[in-house]
Tab-separated table of C-alpha atoms in Angstrom:
chain	number	residue	atom	x	y	z
A	1	MET	CA	103.193	92.097	83.942
A	2	THR	CA	101.700	95.374	85.756
A	3	ASP	CA	103.900	98.342	85.964
A	4	LYS	CA	103.668	97.768	89.865
A	5	ALA	CA	103.515	94.184	89.793
A	6	ALA	CA	107.835	94.529	87.993
A	7	ARG	CA	108.455	96.832	90.581
A	8	LEU	CA	108.016	94.636	93.481
A	9	ARG	CA	109.394	91.802	92.038
A	10	LEU	CA	112.709	94.069	91.242
A	11	ALA	CA	112.367	94.888	95.447
A	12	ARG	CA	112.365	91.000	95.761
A	13	GLU	CA	115.336	90.669	93.849
A	14	ALA	CA	117.329	93.294	94.886
A	15	ALA	CA	116.482	92.590	98.488
A	16	GLY	CA	118.923	89.263	98.188
A	17	PHE	CA	115.792	86.659	96.990
A	18	GLU	CA	116.816	84.675	93.718
A	19	ASN	CA	113.148	83.685	93.950
A	20	ALA	CA	109.129	83.994	94.122
A	21	ARG	CA	108.951	81.182	96.810
A	22	GLU	CA	112.210	81.940	98.513
A	23	ALA	CA	110.939	85.166	100.000
A	24	ALA	CA	107.294	84.281	100.756
A	25	ASP	CA	109.012	81.318	102.816
A	26	ARG	CA	110.952	83.568	104.409
A	27	PHE	CA	108.382	86.205	105.424
A	28	GLY	CA	105.665	83.839	106.035
A	29	TRP	CA	103.513	85.433	103.212
A	30	ALA	CA	101.269	81.887	101.758
A	31	TYR	CA	102.965	81.548	98.768
A	32	PRO	CA	100.330	81.568	95.532
A	33	THR	CA	99.010	85.045	96.885
A	34	TYR	CA	102.708	86.534	96.996
A	35	SER	CA	103.475	84.780	93.748
A	36	SER	CA	100.255	86.374	91.818
A	37	HIS	CA	100.936	89.867	93.353
A	38	GLU	CA	104.453	89.236	91.761
A	39	ASN	CA	103.134	87.814	88.273
A	40	GLY	CA	100.558	90.526	87.991
A	41	SER	CA	97.366	88.208	87.454
A	42	ARG	CA	96.098	89.593	91.018
A	43	GLY	CA	95.917	93.441	92.189
A	44	ILE	CA	97.939	94.028	95.691
A	45	ARG	CA	95.790	96.106	98.157
A	46	ALA	CA	97.896	99.564	100.107
A	47	ASP	CA	98.314	97.607	103.286
A	48	LYS	CA	99.832	94.649	101.452
A	49	ILE	CA	101.638	97.354	99.090
A	50	THR	CA	103.294	98.522	102.419
A	51	GLU	CA	104.264	95.247	103.958
A	52	TYR	CA	105.701	94.283	101.502
A	53	ALA	CA	107.754	97.700	101.043
A	54	GLN	CA	108.334	96.827	104.346
A	55	ALA	CA	109.822	93.329	104.136
A	56	PHE	CA	111.559	94.426	101.518
A	57	ARG	CA	113.406	97.579	102.722
A	58	VAL	CA	112.035	99.935	99.351
A	59	ALA	CA	110.044	103.477	99.468
A	60	PRO	CA	106.316	102.412	99.199
A	61	ALA	CA	105.136	104.777	97.288
A	62	TRP	CA	108.096	104.177	95.308
A	63	LEU	CA	106.168	100.642	95.613
A	64	LEU	CA	102.887	101.775	94.799
A	65	SER	CA	103.523	104.335	92.258
A	66	GLY	CA	107.281	104.344	91.518
A	67	ASP	CA	107.692	107.617	92.815
A	68	GLY	CA	110.817	109.386	94.409
A	69	PRO	CA	113.420	106.676	95.206
A	70	MET	CA	112.957	102.891	95.158
A	71	ALA	CA	115.430	103.068	98.868
A	72	ALA	CA	113.060	103.734	102.163
A	73	PRO	CA	114.024	107.115	103.926
A	74	LYS	CA	116.792	106.360	106.121
A	75	GLY	CA	114.376	106.329	109.371
A	76	ASN	CA	112.735	103.734	107.596
A	77	ALA	CA	115.487	101.266	107.482
A	78	GLU	CA	115.367	99.250	110.607
A	79	GLY	CA	111.799	98.232	108.937
A	80	THR	CA	109.830	101.041	110.685
A	81	ALA	CA	105.913	100.655	109.058
A	82	LYS	CA	104.756	103.607	106.740
A	83	ARG	CA	102.099	104.133	104.831
A	84	ALA	CA	102.347	103.886	101.470
A	85	SER	CA	101.100	107.488	101.078
A	86	GLY	CA	97.964	109.736	103.339
A	87	PHE	CA	96.802	109.417	107.147
A	88	GLY	CA	100.672	109.632	108.337
A	89	GLU	CA	101.923	106.697	110.608
A	90	ALA	CA	100.603	103.106	110.458
A	91	GLU	CA	99.004	101.908	113.875
A	92	ILE	CA	98.848	98.543	113.149
A	93	ALA	CA	101.644	96.181	111.036
A	94	PRO	CA	101.292	93.133	109.451
A	95	PHE	CA	104.229	90.134	111.237
A	96	ILE	CA	106.956	90.925	109.561
A	97	PRO	CA	109.462	87.512	111.342
A	98	ALA	CA	112.574	87.627	111.883
A	99	SER	CA	113.211	84.967	110.445
A	100	ALA	CA	111.917	81.118	109.013
A	101	SER	CA	111.906	79.553	112.715
A	102	ALA	CA	110.525	82.696	114.274
A	103	ALA	CA	107.600	82.772	111.711
A	104	LYS	CA	107.150	79.229	112.368
A	105	LEU	CA	106.723	79.559	115.708
A	106	VAL	CA	103.937	82.876	115.959
A	107	GLU	CA	102.140	80.740	113.273
A	108	ASN	CA	101.345	77.872	115.900
A	109	LEU	CA	101.382	80.274	118.818
A	110	ALA	CA	98.478	81.819	116.768
A	111	ALA	CA	96.957	78.601	115.337
A	112	ALA	CA	96.444	77.373	119.580
A	113	LEU	CA	95.511	80.259	121.045
A	114	ALA	CA	92.574	81.487	117.798
A	115	ALA	CA	91.419	78.086	118.448
A	116	GLY	CA	88.390	78.041	116.720
A	117	SER	CA	88.108	80.794	114.757
A	118	ARG	CA	88.646	81.306	110.961
A	119	HIS	CA	91.211	83.531	108.805
A	120	ILE	CA	93.665	84.362	111.316
A	121	GLN	CA	95.738	86.279	110.938
A	122	THR	CA	99.277	88.070	112.793
A	123	PHE	CA	99.915	91.771	113.198
A	124	THR	CA	102.019	94.120	115.519
A	125	ALA	CA	101.204	97.744	117.223
A	126	GLN	CA	103.086	100.474	115.810
A	127	ARG	CA	102.071	102.479	119.562
A	128	ASP	CA	100.837	101.981	122.609
A	129	TYR	CA	96.772	101.836	123.147
A	130	ALA	CA	96.977	102.618	127.032
A	131	GLY	CA	92.453	102.694	126.597
A	132	TYR	CA	92.856	99.034	125.321
A	133	ALA	CA	96.192	97.627	126.889
A	134	VAL	CA	98.362	97.235	124.419
A	135	LEU	CA	101.527	98.543	123.782
A	136	LYS	CA	104.187	98.985	121.008
A	137	GLY	CA	105.343	95.502	119.918
A	138	ASP	CA	102.637	93.638	121.329
A	139	LEU	CA	101.346	91.009	119.061
A	140	LEU	CA	98.007	91.261	118.044
A	141	ILE	CA	96.321	87.869	116.948
A	142	ILE	CA	92.862	88.384	115.124
A	143	GLY	CA	90.511	86.199	113.134
A	144	THR	CA	86.818	85.689	112.812
A	145	PRO	CA	85.423	83.743	116.252
A	146	ARG	CA	82.778	81.920	115.836
A	147	LYS	CA	80.437	84.241	118.029
A	148	GLU	CA	81.376	88.503	118.114
A	149	THR	CA	80.258	90.565	121.081
A	150	GLU	CA	80.169	94.302	121.463
A	151	GLY	CA	83.178	95.624	122.384
A	152	ASP	CA	85.408	93.196	120.850
A	153	LEU	CA	88.729	94.896	119.230
A	154	VAL	CA	89.065	94.875	115.946
A	155	ILE	CA	91.651	95.518	113.258
A	156	ALA	CA	90.084	97.382	110.111
A	157	THR	CA	91.046	99.529	106.895
A	158	LEU	CA	90.500	102.899	106.965
A	159	THR	CA	90.237	104.088	103.293
A	160	ASP	CA	90.224	107.523	102.246
A	161	THR	CA	86.966	107.786	99.657
A	162	ASN	CA	88.845	111.289	98.152
A	163	ASP	CA	92.054	109.818	97.173
A	164	GLY	CA	91.665	105.710	97.712
A	165	THR	CA	94.843	106.353	100.929
A	166	SER	CA	94.017	103.309	104.024
A	167	MET	CA	95.283	102.120	107.158
A	168	THR	CA	95.550	99.414	109.099
A	169	VAL	CA	94.120	100.619	113.144
A	170	LEU	CA	92.784	98.863	116.032
A	171	ARG	CA	89.388	99.898	117.031
A	172	GLN	CA	86.162	99.167	119.735
A	173	ARG	CA	82.573	97.216	117.892
A	174	MET	CA	80.441	99.010	119.826
A	175	GLY	CA	77.007	98.223	117.839
A	176	ASP	CA	77.758	98.811	114.012
A	177	ARG	CA	80.617	101.402	114.736
A	178	LEU	CA	84.262	101.475	115.681
A	179	VAL	CA	85.284	103.632	118.406
A	180	PRO	CA	89.209	104.749	117.724
A	181	PRO	CA	90.934	104.767	121.678
A	182	ILE	CA	90.958	108.451	123.863
A	183	GLN	CA	93.784	109.279	122.557
A	184	ALA	CA	93.462	108.980	119.002
A	185	ARG	CA	92.618	111.668	116.948
A	186	ILE	CA	88.049	111.940	115.847
A	187	GLU	CA	88.164	110.203	111.837
A	188	ASP	CA	86.226	112.643	109.649
A	189	GLU	CA	83.666	109.901	109.253
A	190	ASP	CA	82.332	111.511	106.598
A	191	LYS	CA	85.874	110.522	104.078
A	192	LEU	CA	86.092	107.305	105.386
A	193	SER	CA	84.979	104.014	104.465
A	194	ALA	CA	86.384	100.614	107.024
A	195	GLY	CA	86.677	97.410	106.586
A	196	ILE	CA	87.275	94.920	109.272
A	197	LEU	CA	89.757	92.575	108.772
A	198	GLY	CA	89.539	90.309	111.897
A	199	THR	CA	89.008	90.295	115.595
A	200	VAL	CA	91.643	90.575	117.724
A	201	ILE	CA	91.833	87.186	119.702
A	202	SER	CA	94.561	87.293	121.742
A	203	VAL	CA	97.750	89.975	122.532
A	204	VAL	CA	101.082	88.924	123.280
A	205	ARG	CA	103.224	91.495	124.283
A	206	SER	CA	106.126	92.232	122.760
A	207	PRO	CA	107.408	89.053	121.429
A	208	GLY	CA	110.590	90.286	120.056
A	209	LEU	CA	110.091	87.883	116.695
A	210	ALA	CA	109.866	90.826	114.560
């Protein structure tokens, strides 16, 4: 088991979950994926580190590399998503349900709204995107649609090629470029690489289920 996996197990136990399946069921994670992260048989991406840290209320930097205290900063006590390192505050975070019933409700909602799409996932906006008519707290349902269209909103992971840190963002697809909203800072594209997680299929206004 890797040190990172051992810290993940410790975080889960400290959060009061008896085993990996109990935690996976509580937060709506795929059990095979989460258990492979916890037993060290599969690597963990930076965005998943941030998601797990938020769920278990531990510091992302500690979970990522063992740096600093285990407990999340007081300003993050209510689960506000923070980056594992670099980039500052997250713009988009994976949806963390408040309960098993909320997880099931959102799962069914996403399946209905994104019918016909593959690889459906749910995220929440951590800030307002006035240019995209997206508000902080909105639920974003993404997937791979049957047909992609110029101007689609997408959720992507920007990675700093200098230090490997990454951040999940909302962008607009224009040709082969990802265009930030007018109020976003312009990234230094020479230092960043981007990977699209999915196209935004539907936006649900602040469902209050997280």
